[in-house]
């Protein structure tokens, strides 16, 4: 299963879970919903996720440009995603997972190349 299908499935399952427990929780689509839900003594659920390959943009056959990126963000927003971290464990076309050398194993496995790390003495950053 690709990341786009996985994200969609996870969203469907989250919404289904919340619907089964609507006696004490509800999905919030924005600040007004959060206030209303909390005032009714329920838990406000704000849906979001981290994803390695947002929109499956890492695939060679998928066009990536400003329009397709905006369309994917709109698609996710329309499906009630309210926050997205466009990187999780591996590098993608928009960002890099560089917070630990250990995650470079994931990059090597999924991307067939490891991320190149270097020391930036001038900025005081040592990665």
mmCIF file with all atom_site columns, C-alpha atoms in Angstrom:
data_model
loop_
_atom_site.group_PDB
_atom_site.id
_atom_site.type_symbol
_atom_site.label_atom_id
_atom_site.label_alt_id
_atom_site.label_comp_id
_atom_site.label_asym_id
_atom_site.label_entity_id
_atom_site.label_seq_id
_atom_site.pdbx_PDB_ins_code
_atom_site.Cartn_x
_atom_site.Cartn_y
_atom_site.Cartn_z
_atom_site.occupancy
_atom_site.B_iso_or_equiv
_atom_site.pdbx_formal_charge
_atom_site.auth_seq_id
_atom_site.auth_comp_id
_atom_site.auth_asym_id
_atom_site.auth_atom_id
_atom_site.pdbx_PDB_model_num
ATOM 1   C CA . UNK A 1 1   ? 0.000   0.000  0.000   1.00 0.00 ? 1   UNK A CA 1
ATOM 2   C CA . UNK A 1 2   ? 1.380   3.419  -0.904  1.00 0.00 ? 2   UNK A CA 1
ATOM 3   C CA . UNK A 1 3   ? 1.503   6.378  1.517   1.00 0.00 ? 3   UNK A CA 1
ATOM 4   C CA . UNK A 1 4   ? -1.475  8.156  -0.054  1.00 0.00 ? 4   UNK A CA 1
ATOM 5   C CA . UNK A 1 5   ? -3.716  5.102  0.300   1.00 0.00 ? 5   UNK A CA 1
ATOM 6   C CA . UNK A 1 6   ? -2.359  4.452  3.794   1.00 0.00 ? 6   UNK A CA 1
ATOM 7   C CA . UNK A 1 7   ? -3.099  8.029  4.874   1.00 0.00 ? 7   UNK A CA 1
ATOM 8   C CA . UNK A 1 8   ? -6.634  7.790  3.468   1.00 0.00 ? 8   UNK A CA 1
ATOM 9   C CA . UNK A 1 9   ? -7.229  4.464  5.222   1.00 0.00 ? 9   UNK A CA 1
ATOM 10  C CA . UNK A 1 10  ? -5.931  5.837  8.533   1.00 0.00 ? 10  UNK A CA 1
ATOM 11  C CA . UNK A 1 11  ? -8.240  8.838  8.228   1.00 0.00 ? 11  UNK A CA 1
ATOM 12  C CA . UNK A 1 12  ? -11.232 6.600  7.532   1.00 0.00 ? 12  UNK A CA 1
ATOM 13  C CA . UNK A 1 13  ? -10.375 4.438  10.542  1.00 0.00 ? 13  UNK A CA 1
ATOM 14  C CA . UNK A 1 14  ? -9.924  7.448  12.843  1.00 0.00 ? 14  UNK A CA 1
ATOM 15  C CA . UNK A 1 15  ? -13.289 8.869  11.775  1.00 0.00 ? 15  UNK A CA 1
ATOM 16  C CA . UNK A 1 16  ? -14.919 5.457  12.241  1.00 0.00 ? 16  UNK A CA 1
ATOM 17  C CA . UNK A 1 17  ? -13.379 5.101  15.710  1.00 0.00 ? 17  UNK A CA 1
ATOM 18  C CA . UNK A 1 18  ? -14.577 8.551  16.769  1.00 0.00 ? 18  UNK A CA 1
ATOM 19  C CA . UNK A 1 19  ? -18.061 7.853  15.395  1.00 0.00 ? 19  UNK A CA 1
ATOM 20  C CA . UNK A 1 20  ? -18.249 4.660  17.486  1.00 0.00 ? 20  UNK A CA 1
ATOM 21  C CA . UNK A 1 21  ? -17.405 6.690  20.595  1.00 0.00 ? 21  UNK A CA 1
ATOM 22  C CA . UNK A 1 22  ? -19.349 9.869  19.883  1.00 0.00 ? 22  UNK A CA 1
ATOM 23  C CA . UNK A 1 23  ? -20.682 9.888  23.413  1.00 0.00 ? 23  UNK A CA 1
ATOM 24  C CA . UNK A 1 24  ? -17.405 11.412 24.579  1.00 0.00 ? 24  UNK A CA 1
ATOM 25  C CA . UNK A 1 25  ? -15.465 12.536 21.476  1.00 0.00 ? 25  UNK A CA 1
ATOM 26  C CA . UNK A 1 26  ? -15.964 14.376 18.189  1.00 0.00 ? 26  UNK A CA 1
ATOM 27  C CA . UNK A 1 27  ? -13.774 15.414 15.257  1.00 0.00 ? 27  UNK A CA 1
ATOM 28  C CA . UNK A 1 28  ? -13.054 19.157 15.262  1.00 0.00 ? 28  UNK A CA 1
ATOM 29  C CA . UNK A 1 29  ? -12.711 20.941 11.934  1.00 0.00 ? 29  UNK A CA 1
ATOM 30  C CA . UNK A 1 30  ? -11.522 24.245 13.379  1.00 0.00 ? 30  UNK A CA 1
ATOM 31  C CA . UNK A 1 31  ? -11.351 26.500 16.440  1.00 0.00 ? 31  UNK A CA 1
ATOM 32  C CA . UNK A 1 32  ? -15.106 27.022 16.705  1.00 0.00 ? 32  UNK A CA 1
ATOM 33  C CA . UNK A 1 33  ? -15.661 23.260 16.699  1.00 0.00 ? 33  UNK A CA 1
ATOM 34  C CA . UNK A 1 34  ? -13.015 22.794 19.384  1.00 0.00 ? 34  UNK A CA 1
ATOM 35  C CA . UNK A 1 35  ? -14.726 25.306 21.665  1.00 0.00 ? 35  UNK A CA 1
ATOM 36  C CA . UNK A 1 36  ? -18.175 23.797 21.079  1.00 0.00 ? 36  UNK A CA 1
ATOM 37  C CA . UNK A 1 37  ? -16.975 20.230 21.634  1.00 0.00 ? 37  UNK A CA 1
ATOM 38  C CA . UNK A 1 38  ? -15.003 21.058 24.791  1.00 0.00 ? 38  UNK A CA 1
ATOM 39  C CA . UNK A 1 39  ? -17.904 23.078 26.205  1.00 0.00 ? 39  UNK A CA 1
ATOM 40  C CA . UNK A 1 40  ? -20.099 20.007 25.751  1.00 0.00 ? 40  UNK A CA 1
ATOM 41  C CA . UNK A 1 41  ? -17.618 18.037 27.907  1.00 0.00 ? 41  UNK A CA 1
ATOM 42  C CA . UNK A 1 42  ? -16.337 15.948 25.020  1.00 0.00 ? 42  UNK A CA 1
ATOM 43  C CA . UNK A 1 43  ? -12.833 15.351 23.716  1.00 0.00 ? 43  UNK A CA 1
ATOM 44  C CA . UNK A 1 44  ? -12.061 17.358 20.558  1.00 0.00 ? 44  UNK A CA 1
ATOM 45  C CA . UNK A 1 45  ? -10.159 15.227 18.030  1.00 0.00 ? 45  UNK A CA 1
ATOM 46  C CA . UNK A 1 46  ? -7.944  17.161 15.624  1.00 0.00 ? 46  UNK A CA 1
ATOM 47  C CA . UNK A 1 47  ? -6.842  14.898 12.805  1.00 0.00 ? 47  UNK A CA 1
ATOM 48  C CA . UNK A 1 48  ? -3.358  15.037 11.365  1.00 0.00 ? 48  UNK A CA 1
ATOM 49  C CA . UNK A 1 49  ? -0.333  12.911 10.657  1.00 0.00 ? 49  UNK A CA 1
ATOM 50  C CA . UNK A 1 50  ? 3.282   12.593 9.645   1.00 0.00 ? 50  UNK A CA 1
ATOM 51  C CA . UNK A 1 51  ? 3.796   11.110 6.213   1.00 0.00 ? 51  UNK A CA 1
ATOM 52  C CA . UNK A 1 52  ? 6.946   10.183 4.284   1.00 0.00 ? 52  UNK A CA 1
ATOM 53  C CA . UNK A 1 53  ? 5.549   10.444 0.792   1.00 0.00 ? 53  UNK A CA 1
ATOM 54  C CA . UNK A 1 54  ? 2.753   13.011 0.782   1.00 0.00 ? 54  UNK A CA 1
ATOM 55  C CA . UNK A 1 55  ? 0.653   12.638 -2.367  1.00 0.00 ? 55  UNK A CA 1
ATOM 56  C CA . UNK A 1 56  ? 2.942   9.820  -3.495  1.00 0.00 ? 56  UNK A CA 1
ATOM 57  C CA . UNK A 1 57  ? 5.133   12.556 -4.956  1.00 0.00 ? 57  UNK A CA 1
ATOM 58  C CA . UNK A 1 58  ? 8.253   10.382 -4.626  1.00 0.00 ? 58  UNK A CA 1
ATOM 59  C CA . UNK A 1 59  ? 7.045   8.095  -7.409  1.00 0.00 ? 59  UNK A CA 1
ATOM 60  C CA . UNK A 1 60  ? 8.577   8.774  -10.822 1.00 0.00 ? 60  UNK A CA 1
ATOM 61  C CA . UNK A 1 61  ? 5.190   8.684  -12.571 1.00 0.00 ? 61  UNK A CA 1
ATOM 62  C CA . UNK A 1 62  ? 3.661   11.370 -10.303 1.00 0.00 ? 62  UNK A CA 1
ATOM 63  C CA . UNK A 1 63  ? 3.914   14.984 -11.462 1.00 0.00 ? 63  UNK A CA 1
ATOM 64  C CA . UNK A 1 64  ? 5.112   17.376 -8.763  1.00 0.00 ? 64  UNK A CA 1
ATOM 65  C CA . UNK A 1 65  ? 4.643   21.101 -9.170  1.00 0.00 ? 65  UNK A CA 1
ATOM 66  C CA . UNK A 1 66  ? 2.945   23.942 -7.319  1.00 0.00 ? 66  UNK A CA 1
ATOM 67  C CA . UNK A 1 67  ? -0.499  22.996 -8.648  1.00 0.00 ? 67  UNK A CA 1
ATOM 68  C CA . UNK A 1 68  ? -0.279  19.302 -7.762  1.00 0.00 ? 68  UNK A CA 1
ATOM 69  C CA . UNK A 1 69  ? 1.108   20.139 -4.312  1.00 0.00 ? 69  UNK A CA 1
ATOM 70  C CA . UNK A 1 70  ? -1.735  22.597 -3.649  1.00 0.00 ? 70  UNK A CA 1
ATOM 71  C CA . UNK A 1 71  ? -4.272  20.079 -4.956  1.00 0.00 ? 71  UNK A CA 1
ATOM 72  C CA . UNK A 1 72  ? -2.985  17.389 -2.582  1.00 0.00 ? 72  UNK A CA 1
ATOM 73  C CA . UNK A 1 73  ? -3.056  19.752 0.402   1.00 0.00 ? 73  UNK A CA 1
ATOM 74  C CA . UNK A 1 74  ? -6.616  20.777 -0.532  1.00 0.00 ? 74  UNK A CA 1
ATOM 75  C CA . UNK A 1 75  ? -7.612  17.098 -0.907  1.00 0.00 ? 75  UNK A CA 1
ATOM 76  C CA . UNK A 1 76  ? -6.279  16.293 2.558   1.00 0.00 ? 76  UNK A CA 1
ATOM 77  C CA . UNK A 1 77  ? -7.894  19.393 4.066   1.00 0.00 ? 77  UNK A CA 1
ATOM 78  C CA . UNK A 1 78  ? -11.241 18.491 2.491   1.00 0.00 ? 78  UNK A CA 1
ATOM 79  C CA . UNK A 1 79  ? -10.905 15.052 4.073   1.00 0.00 ? 79  UNK A CA 1
ATOM 80  C CA . UNK A 1 80  ? -10.535 16.780 7.502   1.00 0.00 ? 80  UNK A CA 1
ATOM 81  C CA . UNK A 1 81  ? -6.740  16.635 7.926   1.00 0.00 ? 81  UNK A CA 1
ATOM 82  C CA . UNK A 1 82  ? -5.873  19.729 9.951   1.00 0.00 ? 82  UNK A CA 1
ATOM 83  C CA . UNK A 1 83  ? -2.129  19.357 10.357  1.00 0.00 ? 83  UNK A CA 1
ATOM 84  C CA . UNK A 1 84  ? 0.476   17.563 8.292   1.00 0.00 ? 84  UNK A CA 1
ATOM 85  C CA . UNK A 1 85  ? 4.148   16.963 8.893   1.00 0.00 ? 85  UNK A CA 1
ATOM 86  C CA . UNK A 1 86  ? 5.413   16.250 5.360   1.00 0.00 ? 86  UNK A CA 1
ATOM 87  C CA . UNK A 1 87  ? 8.269   14.044 6.543   1.00 0.00 ? 87  UNK A CA 1
ATOM 88  C CA . UNK A 1 88  ? 8.363   11.072 8.885   1.00 0.00 ? 88  UNK A CA 1
ATOM 89  C CA . UNK A 1 89  ? 11.243  8.619  8.590   1.00 0.00 ? 89  UNK A CA 1
ATOM 90  C CA . UNK A 1 90  ? 12.667  9.086  5.102   1.00 0.00 ? 90  UNK A CA 1
ATOM 91  C CA . UNK A 1 91  ? 13.652  11.882 2.742   1.00 0.00 ? 91  UNK A CA 1
ATOM 92  C CA . UNK A 1 92  ? 11.132  13.032 0.177   1.00 0.00 ? 92  UNK A CA 1
ATOM 93  C CA . UNK A 1 93  ? 10.827  15.774 -2.432  1.00 0.00 ? 93  UNK A CA 1
ATOM 94  C CA . UNK A 1 94  ? 9.854   18.412 0.130   1.00 0.00 ? 94  UNK A CA 1
ATOM 95  C CA . UNK A 1 95  ? 11.960  17.633 3.184   1.00 0.00 ? 95  UNK A CA 1
ATOM 96  C CA . UNK A 1 96  ? 14.503  15.394 4.845   1.00 0.00 ? 96  UNK A CA 1
ATOM 97  C CA . UNK A 1 97  ? 14.498  13.178 7.909   1.00 0.00 ? 97  UNK A CA 1
ATOM 98  C CA . UNK A 1 98  ? 17.860  14.215 9.334   1.00 0.00 ? 98  UNK A CA 1
ATOM 99  C CA . UNK A 1 99  ? 17.262  14.305 13.064  1.00 0.00 ? 99  UNK A CA 1
ATOM 100 C CA . UNK A 1 100 ? 19.173  11.081 13.679  1.00 0.00 ? 100 UNK A CA 1
ATOM 101 C CA . UNK A 1 101 ? 21.826  9.155  11.782  1.00 0.00 ? 101 UNK A CA 1
ATOM 102 C CA . UNK A 1 102 ? 19.889  5.979  12.610  1.00 0.00 ? 102 UNK A CA 1
ATOM 103 C CA . UNK A 1 103 ? 17.085  7.043  10.272  1.00 0.00 ? 103 UNK A CA 1
ATOM 104 C CA . UNK A 1 104 ? 19.552  7.043  7.410   1.00 0.00 ? 104 UNK A CA 1
ATOM 105 C CA . UNK A 1 105 ? 19.070  3.265  7.310   1.00 0.00 ? 105 UNK A CA 1
ATOM 106 C CA . UNK A 1 106 ? 15.473  3.935  6.278   1.00 0.00 ? 106 UNK A CA 1
ATOM 107 C CA . UNK A 1 107 ? 16.637  6.353  3.595   1.00 0.00 ? 107 UNK A CA 1
ATOM 108 C CA . UNK A 1 108 ? 19.121  3.788  2.283   1.00 0.00 ? 108 UNK A CA 1
ATOM 109 C CA . UNK A 1 109 ? 16.474  1.041  2.204   1.00 0.00 ? 109 UNK A CA 1
ATOM 110 C CA . UNK A 1 110 ? 13.595  3.036  0.689   1.00 0.00 ? 110 UNK A CA 1
ATOM 111 C CA . UNK A 1 111 ? 15.492  5.503  -1.506  1.00 0.00 ? 111 UNK A CA 1
ATOM 112 C CA . UNK A 1 112 ? 18.538  3.350  -2.401  1.00 0.00 ? 112 UNK A CA 1
ATOM 113 C CA . UNK A 1 113 ? 20.781  6.137  -1.156  1.00 0.00 ? 113 UNK A CA 1
ATOM 114 C CA . UNK A 1 114 ? 21.656  7.570  2.213   1.00 0.00 ? 114 UNK A CA 1
ATOM 115 C CA . UNK A 1 115 ? 21.409  11.235 3.085   1.00 0.00 ? 115 UNK A CA 1
ATOM 116 C CA . UNK A 1 116 ? 24.770  13.013 3.141   1.00 0.00 ? 116 UNK A CA 1
ATOM 117 C CA . UNK A 1 117 ? 25.511  14.634 6.494   1.00 0.00 ? 117 UNK A CA 1
ATOM 118 C CA . UNK A 1 118 ? 28.130  17.293 7.083   1.00 0.00 ? 118 UNK A CA 1
ATOM 119 C CA . UNK A 1 119 ? 29.287  19.509 9.864   1.00 0.00 ? 119 UNK A CA 1
ATOM 120 C CA . UNK A 1 120 ? 28.405  23.189 9.653   1.00 0.00 ? 120 UNK A CA 1
ATOM 121 C CA . UNK A 1 121 ? 30.942  24.836 11.900  1.00 0.00 ? 121 UNK A CA 1
ATOM 122 C CA . UNK A 1 122 ? 29.914  28.381 10.955  1.00 0.00 ? 122 UNK A CA 1
ATOM 123 C CA . UNK A 1 123 ? 26.315  27.828 12.038  1.00 0.00 ? 123 UNK A CA 1
ATOM 124 C CA . UNK A 1 124 ? 27.343  25.874 15.102  1.00 0.00 ? 124 UNK A CA 1
ATOM 125 C CA . UNK A 1 125 ? 25.434  22.818 13.942  1.00 0.00 ? 125 UNK A CA 1
ATOM 126 C CA . UNK A 1 126 ? 26.914  19.372 14.276  1.00 0.00 ? 126 UNK A CA 1
ATOM 127 C CA . UNK A 1 127 ? 24.853  16.616 12.660  1.00 0.00 ? 127 UNK A CA 1
#
